[in-house]
Short mmCIF file of C-alpha atoms and ligand atoms in Angstrom, two decimals:
data_model
loop_
_atom_site.label_atom_id
_atom_site.label_comp_id
_atom_site.label_asym_id
_atom_site.label_seq_id
_atom_site.Cartn_x
_atom_site.Cartn_y
_atom_site.Cartn_z
CA MET A 1 -23.21 20.29 56.81
CA SER A 2 -26.91 21.03 58.05
CA ASN A 3 -28.08 24.67 56.29
CA PHE A 4 -29.52 26.51 59.54
CA PHE A 5 -28.23 29.90 58.78
CA GLY A 6 -29.72 29.63 54.65
CA ASP A 7 -26.34 29.64 53.01
CA GLN A 8 -24.96 32.78 55.12
CA PRO A 9 -21.09 33.38 53.77
CA VAL A 10 -18.46 33.89 56.53
CA ILE A 11 -18.36 37.06 58.23
CA GLN A 12 -15.62 39.65 56.77
CA PHE A 13 -14.10 42.11 58.24
CA GLU A 14 -15.35 45.37 56.60
CA GLY A 15 -14.17 48.24 58.50
CA GLN A 16 -15.78 51.15 60.10
CA ASN A 17 -17.21 52.88 57.38
CA SER A 18 -19.51 49.19 56.74
CA SER A 19 -23.28 49.78 57.35
CA ASN A 20 -22.99 45.64 56.74
CA PRO A 21 -24.72 44.41 59.88
CA LEU A 22 -23.08 40.94 59.02
CA ALA A 23 -19.70 42.44 58.96
CA PHE A 24 -17.13 42.81 61.18
CA ARG A 25 -16.39 46.44 61.52
CA HIS A 26 -13.64 46.37 64.27
CA TYR A 27 -12.27 42.70 64.36
CA ASP A 28 -9.82 42.37 61.87
CA LYS A 29 -8.65 38.78 62.76
CA ASP A 30 -5.06 39.17 61.42
CA GLU A 31 -4.32 42.89 62.60
CA ILE A 32 -1.63 42.71 64.62
CA VAL A 33 -2.19 44.93 67.92
CA MET A 34 0.99 44.49 70.13
CA GLY A 35 2.81 42.21 68.59
CA LYS A 36 0.22 39.34 67.86
CA THR A 37 -3.02 39.41 65.85
CA MET A 38 -6.04 39.84 67.38
CA ALA A 39 -7.28 36.43 66.81
CA GLU A 40 -4.54 34.88 68.85
CA HIS A 41 -4.82 37.95 71.78
CA LEU A 42 -8.64 37.35 71.86
CA ARG A 43 -9.36 33.74 71.11
CA PHE A 44 -12.64 33.98 70.76
CA ALA A 45 -15.05 30.90 71.59
CA VAL A 46 -18.55 30.20 71.16
CA ALA A 47 -20.49 28.41 74.47
CA TYR A 48 -22.51 25.84 73.37
CA TRP A 49 -25.14 25.53 76.20
CA HIS A 50 -26.97 29.40 75.44
CA SER A 51 -27.08 29.24 71.80
CA PHE A 52 -27.80 25.54 71.18
CA ALA A 53 -29.08 24.01 74.25
CA TRP A 54 -31.29 26.78 76.03
CA GLU A 55 -34.63 27.19 74.78
CA GLY A 56 -35.81 30.61 75.47
CA THR A 57 -37.23 29.63 79.04
CA ASP A 58 -37.74 31.97 82.01
CA PRO A 59 -39.41 31.69 85.28
CA PHE A 60 -41.76 33.04 84.46
CA GLY A 61 -42.84 31.15 80.76
CA GLY A 62 -41.52 28.00 78.67
CA GLN A 63 -39.84 27.81 75.63
CA THR A 64 -39.87 30.71 73.13
CA PHE A 65 -37.48 28.97 70.65
CA ASP A 66 -38.02 26.64 68.22
CA ARG A 67 -34.94 24.97 66.59
CA PRO A 68 -35.05 21.60 64.78
CA TRP A 69 -32.76 19.91 66.99
CA PHE A 70 -34.74 20.05 70.15
CA GLY A 71 -35.07 16.56 71.55
CA ASN A 72 -33.58 14.31 73.72
CA ASP A 73 -32.39 11.70 71.40
CA MET A 74 -28.86 11.13 69.79
CA ALA A 75 -30.29 12.01 66.26
CA ALA A 76 -31.03 15.35 67.70
CA ALA A 77 -28.00 15.53 69.65
CA LYS A 78 -26.06 15.44 65.99
CA LEU A 79 -27.44 17.64 64.03
CA LYS A 80 -27.15 20.14 67.15
CA ALA A 81 -23.43 19.62 66.36
CA ASP A 82 -23.91 20.36 63.12
CA VAL A 83 -25.36 23.33 63.41
CA ALA A 84 -23.12 24.63 65.94
CA PHE A 85 -19.96 23.96 63.70
CA GLU A 86 -22.04 25.67 61.04
CA MET A 87 -22.20 28.73 63.20
CA PHE A 88 -18.62 28.74 64.46
CA SER A 89 -17.68 28.77 60.89
CA ILE A 90 -19.95 31.61 60.17
CA LEU A 91 -18.32 33.60 62.92
CA ASP A 92 -14.53 31.98 61.55
CA VAL A 93 -14.09 31.79 65.53
CA PRO A 94 -11.04 29.67 66.48
CA TYR A 95 -12.79 28.10 69.37
CA PHE A 96 -15.77 26.33 71.50
CA CYS A 97 -16.96 25.33 75.17
CA PHE A 98 -19.52 23.05 76.40
CA HIS A 99 -21.06 20.65 78.69
CA ASP A 100 -21.93 17.17 78.93
CA ALA A 101 -25.25 17.84 79.29
CA ASP A 102 -25.43 20.71 76.59
CA VAL A 103 -24.25 17.78 73.63
CA ARG A 104 -25.59 14.77 74.82
CA PRO A 105 -28.90 13.61 76.09
CA GLU A 106 -28.72 12.12 79.69
CA GLY A 107 -28.83 7.89 80.03
CA GLU A 108 -30.90 6.12 82.04
CA THR A 109 -27.67 5.20 84.03
CA TYR A 110 -24.01 7.00 84.48
CA ALA A 111 -22.86 4.27 82.04
CA GLN A 112 -25.36 5.48 79.03
CA SER A 113 -24.52 8.80 79.75
CA VAL A 114 -20.90 8.39 79.32
CA GLN A 115 -21.11 6.05 76.32
CA ARG A 116 -22.99 9.16 74.79
CA LEU A 117 -20.67 11.86 75.75
CA ASN A 118 -17.75 9.63 74.20
CA ALA A 119 -20.15 9.15 70.93
CA LEU A 120 -20.59 12.57 70.78
CA GLY A 121 -16.69 13.17 71.18
CA ASP A 122 -16.18 11.33 68.15
CA ILE A 123 -18.78 13.72 65.83
CA PHE A 124 -16.72 16.39 67.81
CA GLU A 125 -13.50 14.82 66.54
CA LYS A 126 -14.25 14.75 63.03
CA LYS A 127 -15.52 18.24 63.03
CA ILE A 128 -12.33 19.48 64.61
CA ALA A 129 -10.16 18.06 61.91
CA GLN A 130 -12.74 19.30 59.27
CA THR A 131 -13.15 22.86 60.02
CA GLY A 132 -10.02 23.31 62.19
CA VAL A 133 -12.42 24.73 65.25
CA LYS A 134 -10.86 23.62 68.59
CA LEU A 135 -11.84 23.08 72.34
CA LEU A 136 -11.20 26.14 74.37
CA TRP A 137 -12.75 24.35 77.47
CA GLY A 138 -15.13 21.33 78.48
CA THR A 139 -16.86 20.81 81.73
CA ALA A 140 -19.65 19.40 83.78
CA ASN A 141 -22.58 20.16 84.21
CA LEU A 142 -22.99 19.02 88.13
CA PHE A 143 -25.78 21.31 88.86
CA SER A 144 -28.82 20.70 86.85
CA HIS A 145 -30.19 17.22 87.40
CA LYS A 146 -32.09 16.80 90.68
CA ARG A 147 -29.16 14.45 91.72
CA PHE A 148 -26.93 17.43 92.35
CA MET A 149 -29.68 19.86 94.49
CA SER A 150 -27.92 19.20 97.61
CA GLY A 151 -24.87 20.27 96.04
CA ALA A 152 -21.95 17.97 93.61
CA ALA A 153 -18.74 17.98 95.80
CA THR A 154 -20.43 19.94 98.65
CA ASN A 155 -23.40 17.24 99.27
CA PRO A 156 -24.16 15.23 102.41
CA ASP A 157 -24.67 12.23 100.19
CA PRO A 158 -21.30 10.27 99.45
CA ASP A 159 -22.78 8.98 96.75
CA VAL A 160 -23.56 12.62 95.05
CA PHE A 161 -19.79 12.84 95.54
CA ALA A 162 -19.25 9.67 94.21
CA TYR A 163 -21.32 10.29 90.97
CA ALA A 164 -19.96 14.15 90.60
CA ALA A 165 -16.39 12.90 90.87
CA ALA A 166 -17.26 9.92 88.08
CA THR A 167 -18.67 12.48 85.86
CA ILE A 168 -15.87 15.02 86.37
CA LYS A 169 -13.52 12.19 85.17
CA ALA A 170 -15.69 11.63 81.98
CA ASN A 171 -15.67 14.53 81.14
CA MET A 172 -11.91 15.29 81.47
CA ASP A 173 -11.17 12.58 79.55
CA VAL A 174 -13.25 13.77 77.02
CA THR A 175 -11.57 17.09 76.95
CA HIS A 176 -8.15 15.72 77.09
CA ARG A 177 -8.74 13.45 73.92
CA LEU A 178 -10.14 16.49 71.70
CA GLY A 179 -7.16 18.75 72.79
CA GLY A 180 -8.75 20.82 74.94
CA GLN A 181 -6.70 24.11 76.38
CA ASN A 182 -8.57 24.37 80.08
CA TYR A 183 -11.00 22.22 81.70
CA VAL A 184 -13.57 24.41 83.63
CA LEU A 185 -15.32 23.96 87.36
CA TRP A 186 -18.27 25.64 88.32
CA GLY A 187 -19.89 25.42 91.32
CA GLY A 188 -23.54 26.37 90.95
CA ARG A 189 -24.78 23.83 93.34
CA GLU A 190 -21.74 23.85 95.66
CA GLY A 191 -22.89 26.56 98.73
CA TYR A 192 -26.07 26.54 100.20
CA GLU A 193 -30.18 27.41 100.64
CA THR A 194 -29.93 27.73 104.65
CA LEU A 195 -26.78 27.63 106.98
CA LEU A 196 -29.40 25.94 109.52
CA ASN A 197 -28.93 22.44 107.33
CA THR A 198 -25.35 22.99 106.47
CA ASP A 199 -21.98 21.98 107.94
CA MET A 200 -19.41 24.25 106.19
CA THR A 201 -16.70 22.62 107.43
CA ARG A 202 -17.40 19.55 105.97
CA GLU A 203 -18.46 20.96 102.62
CA PHE A 204 -15.07 23.10 102.61
CA ASP A 205 -13.05 19.97 102.81
CA GLN A 206 -15.43 17.95 100.61
CA MET A 207 -14.74 20.20 97.71
CA GLY A 208 -11.12 21.02 98.22
CA ARG A 209 -10.40 16.62 98.20
CA MET A 210 -12.27 16.56 95.00
CA LEU A 211 -10.41 19.36 93.37
CA ASN A 212 -7.18 17.67 94.16
CA MET A 213 -7.93 14.49 92.84
CA VAL A 214 -9.02 16.54 89.94
CA VAL A 215 -5.33 17.78 89.67
CA GLU A 216 -4.08 14.36 90.45
CA TYR A 217 -5.88 12.87 87.45
CA LYS A 218 -4.83 16.03 85.20
CA HIS A 219 -1.28 14.99 85.65
CA LYS A 220 -2.27 11.28 85.49
CA ILE A 221 -3.37 11.83 82.25
CA GLY A 222 -1.40 14.30 80.94
CA PHE A 223 -3.76 17.09 80.60
CA SER A 224 -1.50 20.03 79.30
CA GLY A 225 -4.68 22.59 79.70
CA ALA A 226 -5.26 24.48 82.85
CA ILE A 227 -7.79 23.22 85.50
CA LEU A 228 -10.11 26.51 86.02
CA LEU A 229 -12.72 27.57 89.18
CA GLU A 230 -15.15 29.94 87.85
CA PRO A 231 -16.64 32.14 90.64
CA LYS A 232 -19.93 33.43 91.23
CA PRO A 233 -21.40 34.64 94.34
CA GLN A 234 -24.95 33.31 94.01
CA GLU A 235 -27.43 32.08 91.53
CA PRO A 236 -28.59 29.15 91.58
CA SER A 237 -27.64 28.56 95.37
CA LYS A 238 -28.62 31.26 97.75
CA HIS A 239 -24.88 31.44 98.39
CA GLN A 240 -21.84 29.92 96.67
CA TYR A 241 -18.17 29.05 97.89
CA ASP A 242 -16.17 29.96 95.17
CA TYR A 243 -18.08 33.85 96.08
CA ASP A 244 -15.42 36.05 94.08
CA VAL A 245 -11.66 35.95 92.89
CA ALA A 246 -10.14 36.82 95.98
CA THR A 247 -12.09 34.15 98.06
CA VAL A 248 -11.53 31.73 95.59
CA TYR A 249 -7.61 32.46 96.02
CA GLY A 250 -8.01 31.84 99.73
CA PHE A 251 -9.77 28.77 99.01
CA LEU A 252 -6.88 27.30 97.33
CA LYS A 253 -4.38 28.29 99.34
CA LYS A 254 -5.98 26.28 102.11
CA TYR A 255 -5.73 23.23 100.27
CA GLY A 256 -2.69 23.37 98.65
CA LEU A 257 -4.04 24.17 95.27
CA GLU A 258 -2.80 28.03 94.49
CA ASN A 259 0.07 26.83 92.15
CA GLU A 260 -2.44 24.00 89.82
CA ILE A 261 -5.39 26.03 90.03
CA LYS A 262 -6.59 29.19 88.00
CA VAL A 263 -9.45 31.43 87.81
CA ASN A 264 -12.09 31.46 84.56
CA ILE A 265 -13.60 34.79 85.51
CA GLU A 266 -17.18 36.23 84.04
CA VAL A 267 -18.17 39.53 83.55
CA GLY A 268 -21.61 38.81 85.25
CA HIS A 269 -20.42 37.36 87.67
CA ALA A 270 -17.98 40.09 88.95
CA ILE A 271 -20.79 42.66 88.84
CA LEU A 272 -23.06 40.35 91.04
CA ALA A 273 -20.46 40.14 93.53
CA GLY A 274 -20.54 43.84 93.64
CA HIS A 275 -17.44 44.31 91.74
CA THR A 276 -16.35 45.36 88.52
CA PHE A 277 -14.82 43.24 86.25
CA GLU A 278 -11.43 44.79 85.72
CA HIS A 279 -11.69 44.32 89.73
CA GLU A 280 -11.71 40.80 89.16
CA VAL A 281 -9.18 40.43 86.47
CA ALA A 282 -7.22 42.61 88.41
CA THR A 283 -7.25 40.29 91.34
CA ALA A 284 -6.39 37.71 89.24
CA THR A 285 -3.51 38.75 87.69
CA THR A 286 -2.00 40.51 91.34
CA HIS A 287 -2.35 36.72 92.45
CA GLY A 288 -1.10 35.04 89.23
CA ILE A 289 -4.55 33.12 88.47
CA LEU A 290 -5.96 34.24 85.99
CA GLY A 291 -6.59 31.53 83.41
CA SER A 292 -9.77 32.59 81.12
CA ILE A 293 -12.80 34.76 80.73
CA ASP A 294 -16.36 34.19 79.99
CA MET A 295 -17.36 37.27 78.12
CA ASN A 296 -20.70 38.78 78.51
CA ARG A 297 -22.78 41.86 80.20
CA ASN A 298 -25.49 42.00 83.15
CA ASP A 299 -28.34 44.38 83.44
CA TYR A 300 -27.09 46.88 86.73
CA GLN A 301 -30.92 46.84 88.24
CA SER A 302 -31.77 43.40 87.87
CA GLY A 303 -29.82 41.46 90.32
CA TRP A 304 -29.67 38.20 88.56
CA ASP A 305 -27.22 37.08 85.90
CA THR A 306 -28.77 38.20 82.36
CA ASP A 307 -25.51 36.87 80.69
CA GLN A 308 -26.23 39.63 77.70
CA PHE A 309 -24.00 39.88 75.16
CA PRO A 310 -21.39 42.48 76.08
CA ASN A 311 -21.58 46.06 74.23
CA ASN A 312 -20.21 48.03 77.21
CA VAL A 313 -16.44 49.05 75.32
CA PRO A 314 -15.11 50.83 78.12
CA GLU A 315 -15.55 48.46 80.65
CA VAL A 316 -14.28 45.40 78.29
CA ALA A 317 -11.36 47.85 77.55
CA LEU A 318 -10.29 47.85 81.20
CA ALA A 319 -10.52 44.18 81.36
CA TYR A 320 -8.57 43.58 78.54
CA TYR A 321 -5.63 46.29 79.78
CA HIS A 322 -5.03 43.96 83.12
CA ILE A 323 -4.57 41.01 80.67
CA LEU A 324 -2.61 42.65 78.18
CA LYS A 325 -0.01 43.89 81.34
CA SER A 326 -0.18 40.55 82.74
CA GLY A 327 0.89 39.15 79.59
CA GLY A 328 -2.51 37.85 77.89
CA PHE A 329 -4.02 34.72 77.80
CA THR A 330 -2.05 31.24 77.59
CA ASN A 331 -4.40 28.71 77.35
CA GLY A 332 -7.66 30.96 77.87
CA GLY A 333 -9.45 32.88 75.90
CA THR A 334 -12.91 35.06 75.19
CA ASN A 335 -15.53 32.76 75.81
CA PHE A 336 -19.30 34.45 74.71
CA ASP A 337 -20.96 32.90 78.08
CA ALA A 338 -24.12 35.29 76.57
CA LYS A 339 -27.56 34.61 75.60
CA LEU A 340 -30.03 35.86 73.31
CA ARG A 341 -32.97 37.90 74.70
CA ARG A 342 -35.92 35.32 74.58
CA GLN A 343 -37.77 37.11 72.36
CA SER A 344 -34.73 37.19 69.89
CA ILE A 345 -36.02 33.79 67.80
CA ASP A 346 -34.98 33.89 64.61
CA PRO A 347 -31.46 32.24 63.32
CA VAL A 348 -29.56 35.46 62.30
CA ASP A 349 -30.35 36.93 66.15
CA LEU A 350 -27.28 34.33 66.92
CA LEU A 351 -24.81 35.73 64.52
CA HIS A 352 -25.66 39.80 65.50
CA ALA A 353 -25.17 38.55 68.81
CA HIS A 354 -21.82 37.40 68.08
CA VAL A 355 -20.80 39.52 65.70
CA GLY A 356 -21.40 42.60 67.92
CA GLY A 357 -19.97 40.62 70.77
CA MET A 358 -16.65 40.27 68.89
CA ASP A 359 -16.59 43.92 67.27
CA THR A 360 -17.13 44.75 71.01
CA CYS A 361 -14.34 42.54 72.40
CA ALA A 362 -11.76 44.32 69.19
CA ARG A 363 -12.75 47.78 70.37
CA GLY A 364 -11.81 46.99 73.91
CA LEU A 365 -8.55 45.41 73.03
CA LYS A 366 -7.68 48.46 70.75
CA ALA A 367 -8.44 50.71 73.19
CA ALA A 368 -6.41 48.45 76.29
CA ALA A 369 -3.32 48.11 73.74
CA ALA A 370 -3.48 52.52 72.74
CA ILE A 371 -3.49 52.95 76.50
CA ILE A 372 -0.60 51.18 76.74
CA GLU A 373 1.24 52.08 73.86
CA ASP A 374 0.92 55.60 74.74
CA GLY A 375 2.57 55.36 78.01
CA THR A 376 0.86 58.00 79.72
CA TYR A 377 -1.49 56.09 82.17
CA ASP A 378 1.28 53.61 82.90
CA ASP A 379 3.88 56.08 83.94
CA TYR A 380 1.35 57.89 86.18
CA ILE A 381 0.93 54.78 87.96
CA GLU A 382 4.84 54.27 87.85
CA LYS A 383 5.74 57.90 89.37
CA ARG A 384 3.02 57.85 92.07
CA TYR A 385 4.84 54.51 93.76
CA ALA A 386 8.42 56.10 92.71
CA ASP A 387 8.94 56.87 96.34
CA TRP A 388 9.10 53.37 97.04
CA THR A 389 12.35 52.28 94.74
CA GLY A 390 14.51 54.57 97.47
CA ALA A 391 16.94 52.46 100.07
CA GLU A 392 15.21 53.43 102.88
CA ALA A 393 11.91 52.36 101.57
CA GLN A 394 13.13 49.46 100.25
CA ALA A 395 14.93 48.14 103.61
CA MET A 396 11.09 48.94 105.32
CA LEU A 397 9.82 46.17 102.33
CA ASN A 398 12.03 43.61 102.35
CA GLY A 399 12.25 43.16 105.98
CA GLU A 400 15.38 45.09 106.87
CA ARG A 401 13.32 47.51 109.22
CA SER A 402 11.23 46.96 112.23
CA LEU A 403 8.63 48.77 113.45
CA GLU A 404 10.67 50.38 116.56
CA GLN A 405 13.36 51.06 113.89
CA ILE A 406 11.02 52.90 111.52
CA ALA A 407 9.39 54.80 114.34
CA ALA A 408 12.75 56.04 115.45
CA ARG A 409 13.81 57.65 112.29
CA VAL A 410 10.06 58.65 111.94
CA GLU A 411 10.88 60.64 115.59
CA SER A 412 14.75 61.59 114.76
CA GLN A 413 13.83 63.02 110.91
CA ASN A 414 10.78 64.64 111.72
CA ILE A 415 8.96 62.69 109.28
CA SER A 416 5.30 64.36 108.37
CA PRO A 417 3.97 63.39 105.05
CA GLU A 418 2.35 65.91 102.73
CA PRO A 419 -0.87 64.31 100.94
CA ARG A 420 -0.79 63.82 97.24
CA SER A 421 -3.45 64.38 94.87
CA GLY A 422 -5.20 60.44 93.80
CA GLY A 423 -5.65 62.34 90.19
CA GLN A 424 -8.85 60.27 89.83
CA GLU A 425 -10.43 63.24 87.35
CA TYR A 426 -7.69 63.33 85.38
CA LEU A 427 -7.15 59.38 84.94
CA GLU A 428 -10.75 59.28 84.08
CA ASN A 429 -10.21 61.88 80.97
CA LEU A 430 -7.07 60.02 79.96
CA ILE A 431 -8.51 56.61 79.75
CA ASN A 432 -11.42 58.36 78.02
CA ARG A 433 -9.60 59.88 75.25
CA PHE A 434 -8.54 55.97 74.26
CA VAL A 435 -11.86 53.82 74.77
C1 XUL B 1 -23.27 30.01 85.27
C2 XUL B 1 -22.07 29.77 84.35
C3 XUL B 1 -21.87 28.46 83.89
C4 XUL B 1 -20.25 28.42 83.60
C5 XUL B 1 -19.91 26.86 82.93
O1 XUL B 1 -23.45 31.16 85.35
O2 XUL B 1 -21.53 31.11 83.97
O3 XUL B 1 -22.43 28.68 82.30
O4 XUL B 1 -19.45 29.34 82.79
O5 XUL B 1 -20.62 25.73 84.03
CO1 CO B 2 -19.86 31.12 83.33
#
């Protein structure tokens, strides 16, 4: 076991009055909220890429983090795995997530890359057994290497499509072997830089075929986890096809996948798409495709994907409200797809970031549960639509009335609806009582 965090004991819940910066003030994993423990509701995961693979670079500057595992060989990859599990245990998180490229050095050939990935799979298998930390999801990085610069599934070159398919297979295999709860696909290069060189019709069909093969393979190997697409409107591509949850739903319907694939929704991606996070979660629950969430926070001024750790309780609370109302996570969880600021170079910064993020989510979850348990808000919504329970309203809704019949009734009964208040300010004040 490594000692990167210098004998830091496992972080404990100490309650709201604690001033210990390395203690939870709100996340008590055993506290029961609406019939389940907070740990069972939130299902926290640490993202391997931001915490252990990212070097602190930005478009204008190079590496700022100095980590003993930075290197391109298997010894470095093993040390990285040791430190990753050291941190998972200190934080007492139940899950982690990774891309192949985060955990193993790229090989000279496809076969060597897969062999290295599988060697890391062996290491993870032992660490999972030793620590009890499990895999929330695995995924393939189909966007960093230059071979994917013009797309993976949507590449004009069928050899790139084939390489991507083979890479997805290898990553599904290792995810399945490690008992992963989900398999994620984020298409950072599935889109375009310019429409001038792009045949969108072909690219959609290529992506539809790839995802159908993923689903076929999932059933073939008996992977019981969920397949998730992660929407994002742009960055790195100028335009990405998985723009937002609604766009993904339309795509899934077109290719017959709406009952097979769900979404992994990320806070910052929602903001980049011009939505709120709760809008994206509510759209997913409306269509029955909520899978999991990538928890973070986006800067509202910058216009790019800042991947900050969350600290906006109202934003998080409204998202968990919709998650709880839809019955909570099944396979999904709360993955911190969040990175330090590049000046936060100390090991302890990684702990502060996650402790704060976990506490923010715990406060959001408890606020969401309080809104539901109080009931005033849900009653308001119920009453707002209450007239739809009437017999005539139901007849209109379930297809028993035509436009002519409705027109005849409106005329004969001289129907002239009175406008009703939408109550927004009242509702904002009501929600503020809980967040
Ligand atoms: C990129 C992003 C990815 C996915 C996994 O913005 O969110 O890290 O979560 O590929
Ligand atoms: Co993400």
